[in-house]
Structures are given as C-alpha cells and as structure tokens.
Amino acid sequence: MQPEIRRVVIFESDPRGHAREWLTHILKAAERQGLRNRMVLLVARELADVLPVPLTGGADVVALSEGEQRLCNTGSAFQRGMAKWRVVRRLARRIGVDGAFFLSLDHLLAPLALGCGLGKNTSVTGILFRPTAHYDAFEGGTGGAEAWLKQRIKRDFVVRALRNPALSTLMSLDPYFPDYAQRHLPGGGKVVPIDDPAPTMPALAPEAVETRRPGRTAFLLFGEITERKGALQLLQALHQAPVSLLRQIEVSIAGRIDSGLEERFYRLLRELEWGRPDAMVHVEDRWASDTELADRLTRTDIVLAPYQNFVGSSGVLIRAAQYRKPVICQGFGLLGQLVRDFGLGIATDTSDPSRLAQALEIAAEDRLQGTACAARFQDFLNNREAETFGNRVLEAAFSGNHNTTLRLPSLNADGLVEPEKMVTGVPRLVTRMAGRLVK
C-alpha cells in the first residue's frame, strides 16, 4: 500500500502565457475537493500577487525571490531545469511535502534523467508540453535534420526520466504521445494524457457567428508576434501573391511585435505597402484584451497560425475552434496532425512563402467551409473544460506513486547527483548538448 500524499507543492516560475489561468483552474478544483489547505503554491511573484487566494479553506502561496526567479527563467534549458529543481527541493526539505507538481515539466527532464530526487518518498508529477519522440509517425515529416536530431536526443532524456522512481506521472498535452510511450518506451505507463483547457474568454454561440460576409475574406494572425509565429513568411507570401488574390483578402496582425523581429517585420511591411498597393494589411502592435480578441475572432473568416516548425500545442487552435473559425497552420508536428485529424483547416509547409500564398488562395475561394465544420470543431474542444483540467491535475498530484523499494542516487546539498553517481549510461555528448536540446 502506497503512503498517502498529504501535502503537495505546485511550482511555476514563468508568469507569462497560460500560468495564471491554469493555476486558477487548479485552485478552484482544490476548493471543490477540500484540498486547498494541503497545497503550497511556489510561483513567480507576478502570479502570487494576482491569484485568487484564498477563496475559502486557505492555501499557502510562496513567491519566488527575484534571484530565484531570474535563475529559473534565464540561461540554457539545462541551467533553468537545474535551478528549478534546486528551488523546489529547498522548499520541500524546509516545509516537508510528499509530492511536487510542475506546471511545465519539459526543463525538468534533465535533472530527472540524471537521477535527481526531491527527498525520500517525495513523488514528482507534471505536464510535458513538447514531447517529440513520436513525430516520425506524423504526416508532416520530421522538420529537417536538426529537428530530427533534437527529437532523438529528447527521446533519450524522456526514457531516462521515466526510469527515475521519483517520477510518478508524466501528463502529456500531446494526445498522441501517451499511446506511443506506452507501446514503445520503457516506463511509458507513467505517461497519461491531459487536454489543454479552452481559455475562459468571451464566447459567442456557434449559431450567432456569421460564417460568410460580403467583401474581402478576412484573415487574422494574433498573439505575441515572435519569430516562430511566421509573420515574416506571411508578409513574404503576400509579396508573392497574385494581384487577383490581394484584391480578395484583408489581413489583420494583432499583437505585440517581438523586439527582435521589429526591424525586419516593418521593413517587409513597408515594401509590401509600396510595391503591392492592392494588399490590405492592418497591424495593431499592442497587447489585446480578451474582449478585443473575442471581437476580432467574431469578425474574421480564417485564423492564421503559420508557425515555423513549432513543437507542442497552441492556444491559437483552441481559440479558433471556439469561434468556429478554420485555420491555416504549419503541417509539421502536433499542430499539423491536429488540423488534419480534426478537419480544422489547411496544414501546409508554412516555412515556404509560396506554399503559404497557395493556402491563402485556396482559403479565399470558399473560406474553407468545405474543409472545416462545426461538428469537427466541437470534437476538438471535447474534454477541454476548466473543471476537467483542474480535477485531472489534482488526481495526478495527490495520487503519486511512492516507490519505497527503489533507491535514488546520493544527492549533494543542492539536491544534485554526484558526478560519479549519475544514472549509468547517460552519454557525455547528450549531457553536453542538454542545454540546447532539452526544450
């Protein structure tokens, strides 16, 4: 009989993106189940300041210090992973917890693969955002030689992490990975699926969304406009598109342009405005509220998600499905497979501006009404309720497998494995490359 998990620390050092919403889902689930007083949230200060604590029943919230937060969020992936491990281990030893749940476990693969533990009988669970070992089986290809190499090395880290008795459950946002892991990876039975929850944002009933409007076909690219979002390739595609297409479409880009992208983005935009006067492109270089985003999604026809060999899941697909909007998306990896399997729109090679221009032309013909339908959108959204997500996290966090028959390697004061006692067989090359490839 496994010992009962009495107290769990939940860790998140990055205040951006999903973190606030996910933690709110977990807190509300803990309140429903009477578990709030058995949880400690170790989080970035920005999160500690805005979380709804307490609702009722109490829950301890510990804000990371400025130094801890900097170490956890900067440096190589390997350095960040080891820093997060040390921070959680110190808290676990100081206050005494039976389990630790990491909202993002990807960077923690390195310490887990090296045999690290948080203490005797302290289980580790968490969510893996970007498993890639199974990408070879997807229709979108491997993404090139470098991507294939990263997939092979990350697979080795996942296998070694699964062998670590401290790891109880690995929850995967990729719905295809658990089956692959259970069939092909030693210890793959620890991998279970969890669906990325649909965002809590203003939603419009499907029947109220006008699916076809007169005039130009409206395309929308939204969110943080970083290199991987494909905004440069989109502008290049518009440069190459025939005039007949440019006269049929309008493109909106809504979101803050990353500072490293600004110069190239605005240079391409100016060249487009000067050289292709028929192109209609609107840019709002700022953060948009949920209400503003809901309004834009309601008024658009097709959502653009031209990611550049992006690994993992994306809230863009979920938001588009909520508003019954088809997408143009990368063909590579999980995103491409989801688009193909659920009929969410077009999956293509978005790294090639000419292929992206062809997809825009196809979409402008019938606005992808023949490709995507309301029933398929709903299939994609099933099981993405906030309550379901919160319940699944708590189920994993509070039912960890305390394996008392296996012994972890000896740890030093920082909770790291002594070099001569590391898990046998970790290739030196893999360890050296961990900083670049465990992503």
Short mmCIF file of C-alpha atoms in Angstrom, two decimals:
data_model
loop_
_atom_site.label_atom_id
_atom_site.label_comp_id
_atom_site.label_asym_id
_atom_site.label_seq_id
_atom_site.Cartn_x
_atom_site.Cartn_y
_atom_site.Cartn_z
CA MET A 1 0.00 0.00 0.00
CA GLN A 2 1.40 3.39 -1.05
CA PRO A 3 1.72 6.11 1.60
CA GLU A 4 -0.88 8.86 1.36
CA ILE A 5 0.20 12.15 -0.16
CA ARG A 6 -0.72 14.71 2.45
CA ARG A 7 0.81 17.91 1.04
CA VAL A 8 1.83 18.96 -2.47
CA VAL A 9 3.88 21.88 -3.76
CA ILE A 10 2.80 23.22 -7.17
CA PHE A 11 5.56 25.09 -8.99
CA GLU A 12 5.58 27.66 -11.81
CA SER A 13 8.33 30.24 -12.29
CA ASP A 14 7.14 31.80 -15.56
CA PRO A 15 4.30 34.32 -15.14
CA ARG A 16 3.54 34.53 -18.85
CA GLY A 17 1.05 32.68 -21.01
CA HIS A 18 -1.25 30.08 -19.50
CA ALA A 19 0.15 30.05 -15.95
CA ARG A 20 -2.33 32.34 -14.21
CA GLU A 21 -5.36 30.71 -15.83
CA TRP A 22 -4.17 27.16 -15.17
CA LEU A 23 -3.37 27.87 -11.53
CA THR A 24 -6.82 29.40 -11.10
CA HIS A 25 -8.40 26.22 -12.51
CA ILE A 26 -6.35 24.11 -10.08
CA LEU A 27 -7.23 26.28 -7.07
CA LYS A 28 -10.93 26.13 -7.85
CA ALA A 29 -10.76 22.35 -8.24
CA ALA A 30 -8.91 22.10 -4.91
CA GLU A 31 -11.61 24.18 -3.24
CA ARG A 32 -14.34 21.90 -4.62
CA GLN A 33 -12.49 18.86 -3.30
CA GLY A 34 -11.46 20.33 0.05
CA LEU A 35 -7.74 20.15 -0.76
CA ARG A 36 -6.75 23.82 -0.61
CA ASN A 37 -5.10 23.55 2.80
CA ARG A 38 -2.96 20.66 1.53
CA MET A 39 -1.36 22.69 -1.25
CA VAL A 40 1.61 25.07 -1.39
CA LEU A 41 1.97 27.22 -4.48
CA LEU A 42 5.60 28.16 -5.23
CA VAL A 43 5.23 30.67 -8.06
CA ALA A 44 6.59 33.78 -9.72
CA ARG A 45 5.87 36.94 -7.75
CA GLU A 46 3.63 38.29 -10.53
CA LEU A 47 1.43 35.21 -10.13
CA ALA A 48 1.43 35.32 -6.34
CA ASP A 49 0.10 38.89 -6.50
CA VAL A 50 -2.92 38.08 -8.70
CA LEU A 51 -4.05 34.55 -7.82
CA PRO A 52 -7.48 34.22 -6.11
CA VAL A 53 -6.11 33.09 -2.75
CA PRO A 54 -7.83 32.34 -0.55
CA LEU A 55 -11.30 31.66 -1.90
CA THR A 56 -12.11 29.55 1.13
CA GLY A 57 -10.15 26.98 3.05
CA GLY A 58 -6.71 28.52 2.68
CA ALA A 59 -3.68 27.62 0.60
CA ASP A 60 -0.10 28.69 1.16
CA VAL A 61 1.42 30.85 -1.58
CA VAL A 62 5.17 31.37 -1.65
CA ALA A 63 6.54 33.92 -4.11
CA LEU A 64 9.93 33.23 -5.65
CA SER A 65 12.62 35.74 -4.76
CA GLU A 66 13.95 37.98 -7.51
CA GLY A 67 17.15 35.94 -7.66
CA GLU A 68 15.36 32.59 -7.75
CA GLN A 69 13.03 33.76 -10.48
CA ARG A 70 15.92 35.05 -12.58
CA LEU A 71 17.81 31.76 -12.29
CA CYS A 72 14.70 29.72 -13.14
CA ASN A 73 13.87 31.77 -16.24
CA THR A 74 17.24 32.62 -17.80
CA GLY A 75 20.19 30.72 -19.17
CA SER A 76 20.11 27.48 -21.13
CA ALA A 77 17.27 25.00 -20.81
CA PHE A 78 19.59 22.76 -18.79
CA GLN A 79 20.52 25.58 -16.40
CA ARG A 80 16.88 26.58 -15.95
CA GLY A 81 15.89 23.00 -15.24
CA MET A 82 18.56 22.52 -12.60
CA ALA A 83 17.71 25.88 -11.00
CA LYS A 84 14.02 24.96 -10.76
CA TRP A 85 14.94 21.62 -9.22
CA ARG A 86 17.11 23.23 -6.54
CA VAL A 87 14.45 25.81 -5.64
CA VAL A 88 11.71 23.20 -5.24
CA ARG A 89 13.97 20.81 -3.33
CA ARG A 90 14.91 23.52 -0.83
CA LEU A 91 11.25 24.30 -0.15
CA ALA A 92 10.31 20.62 0.02
CA ARG A 93 13.02 19.96 2.60
CA ARG A 94 12.16 23.06 4.63
CA ILE A 95 8.40 22.60 4.98
CA GLY A 96 8.00 18.90 4.27
CA VAL A 97 5.89 17.85 1.29
CA ASP A 98 5.00 14.43 -0.11
CA GLY A 99 4.66 15.48 -3.74
CA ALA A 100 5.70 18.16 -6.23
CA PHE A 101 3.74 19.11 -9.33
CA PHE A 102 5.44 21.11 -12.11
CA LEU A 103 3.10 23.01 -14.41
CA SER A 104 5.78 22.64 -17.09
CA LEU A 105 7.99 19.59 -16.78
CA ASP A 106 10.00 19.96 -20.01
CA HIS A 107 13.06 21.60 -18.46
CA LEU A 108 12.95 19.16 -15.54
CA LEU A 109 13.69 16.23 -17.83
CA ALA A 110 17.41 16.88 -17.37
CA PRO A 111 17.57 16.51 -13.56
CA LEU A 112 15.13 13.60 -13.72
CA ALA A 113 17.25 11.89 -16.39
CA LEU A 114 20.30 12.37 -14.15
CA GLY A 115 18.54 10.53 -11.32
CA CYS A 116 17.75 13.51 -9.09
CA GLY A 117 15.10 13.24 -6.41
CA LEU A 118 13.37 15.69 -4.08
CA GLY A 119 13.79 13.55 -0.99
CA LYS A 120 12.80 10.15 0.27
CA ASN A 121 9.25 9.21 -0.78
CA THR A 122 8.56 12.61 -2.43
CA SER A 123 6.85 11.97 -5.76
CA VAL A 124 7.20 14.17 -8.85
CA THR A 125 4.42 14.79 -11.35
CA GLY A 126 3.93 17.41 -14.02
CA ILE A 127 2.86 18.38 -17.52
CA LEU A 128 5.08 17.79 -20.54
CA PHE A 129 4.38 20.42 -23.20
CA ARG A 130 6.56 19.27 -26.05
CA PRO A 131 7.11 15.51 -26.45
CA THR A 132 8.60 14.83 -29.89
CA ALA A 133 9.74 11.18 -29.90
CA HIS A 134 6.67 10.18 -31.95
CA TYR A 135 6.89 12.91 -34.61
CA ASP A 136 8.30 10.46 -37.16
CA ALA A 137 4.83 8.90 -37.37
CA PHE A 138 3.12 12.18 -38.27
CA GLU A 139 2.29 13.06 -41.86
CA GLY A 140 4.05 16.42 -41.68
CA GLY A 141 7.58 14.98 -41.71
CA THR A 142 10.44 15.39 -39.23
CA GLY A 143 11.09 19.10 -39.78
CA GLY A 144 14.62 18.59 -41.12
CA ALA A 145 17.88 17.11 -39.86
CA GLU A 146 18.33 19.40 -36.85
CA ALA A 147 14.74 18.84 -35.67
CA TRP A 148 15.18 15.07 -36.10
CA LEU A 149 18.37 15.13 -34.00
CA LYS A 150 16.60 17.08 -31.25
CA GLN A 151 13.77 14.55 -31.30
CA ARG A 152 16.17 11.63 -30.87
CA ILE A 153 18.08 13.25 -28.01
CA LYS A 154 14.93 14.37 -26.22
CA ARG A 155 13.60 10.82 -26.54
CA ASP A 156 16.67 9.63 -24.65
CA PHE A 157 16.03 12.15 -21.88
CA VAL A 158 12.37 11.12 -21.63
CA VAL A 159 13.30 7.43 -21.37
CA ARG A 160 15.82 8.11 -18.62
CA ALA A 161 13.39 10.38 -16.78
CA LEU A 162 10.73 7.65 -16.88
CA ARG A 163 13.22 5.28 -15.24
CA ASN A 164 13.63 7.64 -12.29
CA PRO A 165 11.50 6.23 -9.44
CA ALA A 166 10.85 9.78 -8.20
CA LEU A 167 8.75 10.48 -11.31
CA SER A 168 5.23 9.25 -10.62
CA THR A 169 3.14 10.58 -13.52
CA LEU A 170 4.03 12.46 -16.68
CA MET A 171 0.99 14.23 -18.14
CA SER A 172 1.16 14.98 -21.87
CA LEU A 173 -0.59 17.86 -23.65
CA ASP A 174 0.03 15.95 -26.87
CA PRO A 175 -2.85 13.43 -27.12
CA TYR A 176 -0.85 11.15 -29.43
CA PHE A 177 2.17 10.71 -27.15
CA PRO A 178 0.75 8.57 -24.29
CA ASP A 179 -0.19 5.71 -26.62
CA TYR A 180 3.23 5.89 -28.30
CA ALA A 181 5.02 5.96 -24.93
CA GLN A 182 3.06 3.00 -23.57
CA ARG A 183 3.86 0.94 -26.67
CA HIS A 184 7.47 1.96 -27.33
CA LEU A 185 9.15 3.46 -24.25
CA PRO A 186 10.32 1.66 -21.09
CA GLY A 187 8.24 3.05 -18.24
CA GLY A 188 5.76 4.51 -20.71
CA GLY A 189 2.88 3.51 -18.45
CA LYS A 190 3.66 6.64 -16.41
CA VAL A 191 2.55 8.83 -19.34
CA VAL A 192 -1.09 9.92 -19.34
CA PRO A 193 -2.97 12.48 -21.46
CA ILE A 194 -4.31 15.81 -20.29
CA ASP A 195 -6.13 18.23 -22.58
CA ASP A 196 -5.05 21.85 -22.85
CA PRO A 197 -8.06 23.67 -21.37
CA ALA A 198 -10.03 26.10 -23.51
CA PRO A 199 -9.41 29.68 -22.34
CA THR A 200 -12.03 31.41 -20.25
CA MET A 201 -12.80 34.24 -22.61
CA PRO A 202 -15.96 35.83 -24.00
CA ALA A 203 -17.53 33.21 -26.26
CA LEU A 204 -20.23 33.51 -28.92
CA ALA A 205 -22.76 30.77 -29.60
CA PRO A 206 -21.89 28.97 -32.86
CA GLU A 207 -25.22 29.83 -34.47
CA ALA A 208 -24.61 33.53 -33.80
CA VAL A 209 -21.36 33.62 -35.76
CA GLU A 210 -21.91 34.85 -39.30
CA THR A 211 -19.76 32.44 -41.26
CA ARG A 212 -19.77 34.26 -44.59
CA ARG A 213 -19.76 38.01 -45.19
CA PRO A 214 -19.70 40.04 -48.38
CA GLY A 215 -16.48 41.70 -49.45
CA ARG A 216 -12.93 40.57 -48.79
CA THR A 217 -12.09 37.36 -46.94
CA ALA A 218 -10.72 38.36 -43.54
CA PHE A 219 -7.60 36.63 -42.13
CA LEU A 220 -6.32 37.12 -38.57
CA LEU A 221 -2.89 36.45 -37.04
CA PHE A 222 -2.93 37.14 -33.30
CA GLY A 223 -0.94 36.73 -30.10
CA GLU A 224 2.67 37.52 -29.29
CA ILE A 225 4.24 38.01 -32.72
CA THR A 226 7.56 36.21 -32.33
CA GLU A 227 9.84 34.63 -34.91
CA ARG A 228 8.12 31.27 -34.61
CA LYS A 229 4.66 32.75 -35.34
CA GLY A 230 5.52 33.07 -39.06
CA ALA A 231 4.65 36.76 -39.54
CA LEU A 232 7.68 37.32 -41.80
CA GLN A 233 6.74 34.37 -44.00
CA LEU A 234 3.18 35.71 -44.15
CA LEU A 235 4.35 39.10 -45.45
CA GLN A 236 6.64 37.35 -47.94
CA ALA A 237 3.68 35.27 -49.13
CA LEU A 238 1.67 38.44 -49.71
CA HIS A 239 4.60 39.83 -51.72
CA GLN A 240 4.35 36.77 -54.00
CA ALA A 241 0.55 36.51 -54.18
CA PRO A 242 -1.19 37.43 -57.46
CA VAL A 243 -2.97 40.78 -57.59
CA SER A 244 -6.28 38.96 -58.07
CA LEU A 245 -5.83 37.34 -54.62
CA LEU A 246 -4.73 40.55 -52.90
CA ARG A 247 -7.97 42.18 -54.07
CA GLN A 248 -9.99 39.40 -52.43
CA ILE A 249 -8.47 39.35 -48.96
CA GLU A 250 -7.64 41.51 -45.94
CA VAL A 251 -5.10 40.50 -43.31
CA SER A 252 -5.03 41.67 -39.68
CA ILE A 253 -1.99 41.16 -37.43
CA ALA A 254 -2.92 41.82 -33.82
CA GLY A 255 -0.37 41.51 -31.03
CA ARG A 256 2.91 42.89 -29.77
CA ILE A 257 5.73 42.55 -32.29
CA ASP A 258 8.77 41.00 -30.62
CA SER A 259 11.67 43.45 -30.35
CA GLY A 260 13.99 41.07 -32.19
CA LEU A 261 11.54 40.97 -35.10
CA GLU A 262 10.52 44.62 -35.37
CA GLU A 263 13.10 45.87 -37.87
CA ARG A 264 12.61 43.03 -40.37
CA PHE A 265 8.83 42.99 -39.90
CA TYR A 266 8.29 46.69 -40.57
CA ARG A 267 10.77 46.72 -43.46
CA LEU A 268 8.80 43.94 -45.18
CA LEU A 269 5.54 45.73 -44.36
CA ARG A 270 6.76 49.00 -45.93
CA GLU A 271 7.97 47.15 -49.03
CA LEU A 272 4.56 45.49 -49.29
CA GLU A 273 2.74 48.82 -48.99
CA TRP A 274 4.96 50.43 -51.62
CA GLY A 275 5.20 47.55 -54.08
CA ARG A 276 1.75 45.90 -53.72
CA PRO A 277 -0.80 48.69 -53.23
CA ASP A 278 -3.69 46.22 -53.58
CA ALA A 279 -2.63 44.43 -50.37
CA MET A 280 -4.78 45.32 -47.36
CA VAL A 281 -2.84 44.63 -44.14
CA HIS A 282 -3.80 46.05 -40.73
CA VAL A 283 -1.27 45.88 -37.89
CA GLU A 284 -2.05 46.56 -34.22
CA ASP A 285 1.28 46.32 -32.44
CA ARG A 286 -0.02 46.05 -28.87
CA TRP A 287 -1.42 43.67 -26.31
CA ALA A 288 -5.15 42.96 -26.82
CA SER A 289 -7.62 42.18 -24.05
CA ASP A 290 -9.74 39.02 -24.14
CA THR A 291 -12.78 41.09 -25.10
CA GLU A 292 -10.93 42.71 -28.01
CA LEU A 293 -9.66 39.33 -29.17
CA ALA A 294 -13.17 37.86 -28.98
CA ASP A 295 -14.45 40.72 -31.15
CA ARG A 296 -11.71 40.20 -33.73
CA LEU A 297 -12.31 36.45 -33.86
CA THR A 298 -16.02 37.02 -34.36
CA ARG A 299 -15.38 39.32 -37.32
CA THR A 300 -12.70 37.24 -39.03
CA ASP A 301 -13.16 34.39 -41.51
CA ILE A 302 -9.92 32.43 -41.15
CA VAL A 303 -7.28 32.32 -38.40
CA LEU A 304 -3.62 32.24 -39.40
CA ALA A 305 -1.24 30.00 -37.48
CA PRO A 306 1.78 29.82 -39.84
CA TYR A 307 4.17 28.59 -37.15
CA GLN A 308 7.75 27.76 -38.17
CA ASN A 309 8.47 24.14 -37.15
CA PHE A 310 6.88 24.85 -33.76
CA VAL A 311 6.89 21.96 -31.28
CA GLY A 312 3.96 21.40 -28.94
CA SER A 313 0.37 22.59 -28.62
CA SER A 314 -1.05 26.05 -29.25
CA GLY A 315 -3.92 28.01 -27.76
CA VAL A 316 -4.48 29.57 -31.18
CA LEU A 317 -6.13 26.38 -32.46
CA ILE A 318 -8.37 26.18 -29.40
CA ARG A 319 -9.48 29.81 -29.65
CA ALA A 320 -10.16 29.44 -33.36
CA ALA A 321 -12.27 26.33 -32.71
CA GLN A 322 -14.26 28.12 -30.01
CA TYR A 323 -15.38 30.63 -32.63
CA ARG A 324 -15.77 28.02 -35.38
CA LYS A 325 -13.02 29.59 -37.49
CA PRO A 326 -10.88 27.43 -39.79
CA VAL A 327 -7.10 27.84 -39.68
CA ILE A 328 -4.10 27.86 -41.98
CA CYS A 329 -1.40 26.13 -39.95
CA GLN A 330 2.02 24.50 -40.21
CA GLY A 331 1.98 20.91 -41.40
CA PHE A 332 4.79 19.83 -39.06
CA GLY A 333 4.36 18.14 -35.69
CA LEU A 334 1.40 18.08 -33.34
CA LEU A 335 -0.32 21.17 -34.74
CA GLY A 336 -0.36 19.84 -38.28
CA GLN A 337 -1.63 16.46 -37.15
CA LEU A 338 -4.45 18.02 -35.12
CA VAL A 339 -5.53 20.14 -38.09
CA ARG A 340 -5.58 17.10 -40.36
CA ASP A 341 -7.28 14.72 -37.92
CA PHE A 342 -9.99 17.14 -36.80
CA GLY A 343 -10.52 18.93 -40.11
CA LEU A 344 -9.65 22.32 -38.65
CA GLY A 345 -8.48 23.85 -41.93
CA ILE A 346 -5.30 23.65 -44.04
CA ALA A 347 -1.97 22.20 -42.85
CA THR A 348 0.90 23.15 -45.15
CA ASP A 349 4.61 23.97 -45.26
CA THR A 350 4.36 27.48 -43.83
CA SER A 351 8.15 27.94 -43.96
CA ASP A 352 7.75 28.27 -47.76
CA PRO A 353 6.08 31.62 -48.61
CA SER A 354 4.91 30.28 -51.98
CA ARG A 355 3.10 27.36 -50.31
CA LEU A 356 1.60 29.77 -47.78
CA ALA A 357 0.39 32.01 -50.63
CA GLN A 358 -1.27 28.97 -52.26
CA ALA A 359 -3.04 28.20 -48.98
CA LEU A 360 -4.32 31.79 -48.80
CA GLU A 361 -5.65 31.46 -52.34
CA ILE A 362 -7.44 28.18 -51.57
CA ALA A 363 -8.92 29.68 -48.42
CA ALA A 364 -10.15 32.77 -50.24
CA GLU A 365 -12.17 30.64 -52.66
CA ASP A 366 -14.70 29.23 -50.17
CA ARG A 367 -13.32 30.37 -46.78
CA LEU A 368 -12.66 26.67 -46.04
CA GLN A 369 -16.32 25.97 -45.38
CA GLY A 370 -15.93 22.65 -47.14
CA THR A 371 -12.88 21.72 -45.04
CA ALA A 372 -13.96 22.56 -41.51
CA CYS A 373 -17.36 22.16 -39.92
CA ALA A 374 -18.95 22.88 -36.54
CA ALA A 375 -19.14 19.20 -35.54
CA ARG A 376 -15.39 18.72 -36.03
CA PHE A 377 -14.62 21.87 -34.05
CA GLN A 378 -16.69 20.51 -31.18
CA ASP A 379 -14.90 17.15 -31.35
CA PHE A 380 -11.63 19.04 -30.96
CA LEU A 381 -12.96 21.00 -27.97
CA ASN A 382 -14.33 18.00 -26.07
CA ASN A 383 -12.78 17.45 -22.60
CA ARG A 384 -11.17 20.90 -22.59
CA GLU A 385 -13.33 22.27 -19.77
CA ALA A 386 -11.52 24.14 -16.99
CA GLU A 387 -13.07 21.88 -14.32
CA THR A 388 -11.83 18.74 -16.07
CA PHE A 389 -8.31 20.14 -16.29
CA GLY A 390 -8.20 21.12 -12.60
CA ASN A 391 -9.55 17.75 -11.49
CA ARG A 392 -7.03 15.82 -13.61
CA VAL A 393 -4.09 17.78 -12.21
CA LEU A 394 -5.13 17.17 -8.61
CA GLU A 395 -5.77 13.49 -9.29
CA ALA A 396 -2.19 13.11 -10.53
CA ALA A 397 -0.63 15.33 -7.89
CA PHE A 398 -2.31 13.63 -4.92
CA SER A 399 -2.03 10.03 -6.08
CA GLY A 400 1.69 9.86 -6.77
CA ASN A 401 3.41 6.52 -6.63
CA HIS A 402 5.83 6.47 -3.69
CA ASN A 403 8.21 3.73 -4.73
CA THR A 404 9.91 2.77 -1.49
CA THR A 405 11.60 -0.31 -2.95
CA LEU A 406 13.91 1.65 -5.25
CA ARG A 407 16.71 3.87 -4.02
CA LEU A 408 17.72 7.15 -5.61
CA PRO A 409 21.40 8.02 -6.06
CA SER A 410 23.02 10.01 -3.25
CA LEU A 411 22.44 13.75 -3.52
CA ASN A 412 24.59 16.68 -2.52
CA ALA A 413 23.32 19.69 -0.57
CA ASP A 414 21.70 21.17 -3.66
CA GLY A 415 19.78 18.01 -4.45
CA LEU A 416 22.06 17.09 -7.37
CA VAL A 417 23.56 13.71 -8.13
CA GLU A 418 27.27 13.48 -7.50
CA PRO A 419 29.05 13.16 -10.88
CA GLU A 420 30.37 9.68 -10.19
CA LYS A 421 26.88 8.52 -9.13
CA MET A 422 24.88 9.74 -12.09
CA VAL A 423 22.48 7.34 -13.81
CA THR A 424 24.65 4.92 -15.70
CA GLY A 425 24.74 5.15 -19.44
CA VAL A 426 23.94 8.87 -19.89
CA PRO A 427 26.11 9.69 -22.91
CA ARG A 428 28.55 12.56 -22.35
CA LEU A 429 27.52 14.07 -25.68
CA VAL A 430 23.85 14.08 -24.63
CA THR A 431 24.67 15.74 -21.30
CA ARG A 432 26.76 18.44 -23.03
CA MET A 433 24.01 19.14 -25.54
CA ALA A 434 21.24 19.22 -22.94
CA GLY A 435 21.31 22.99 -22.67
CA ARG A 436 20.35 23.35 -26.33
CA LEU A 437 18.17 20.35 -26.94
CA VAL A 438 16.00 19.74 -23.85
CA LYS A 439 13.37 22.24 -24.99
#
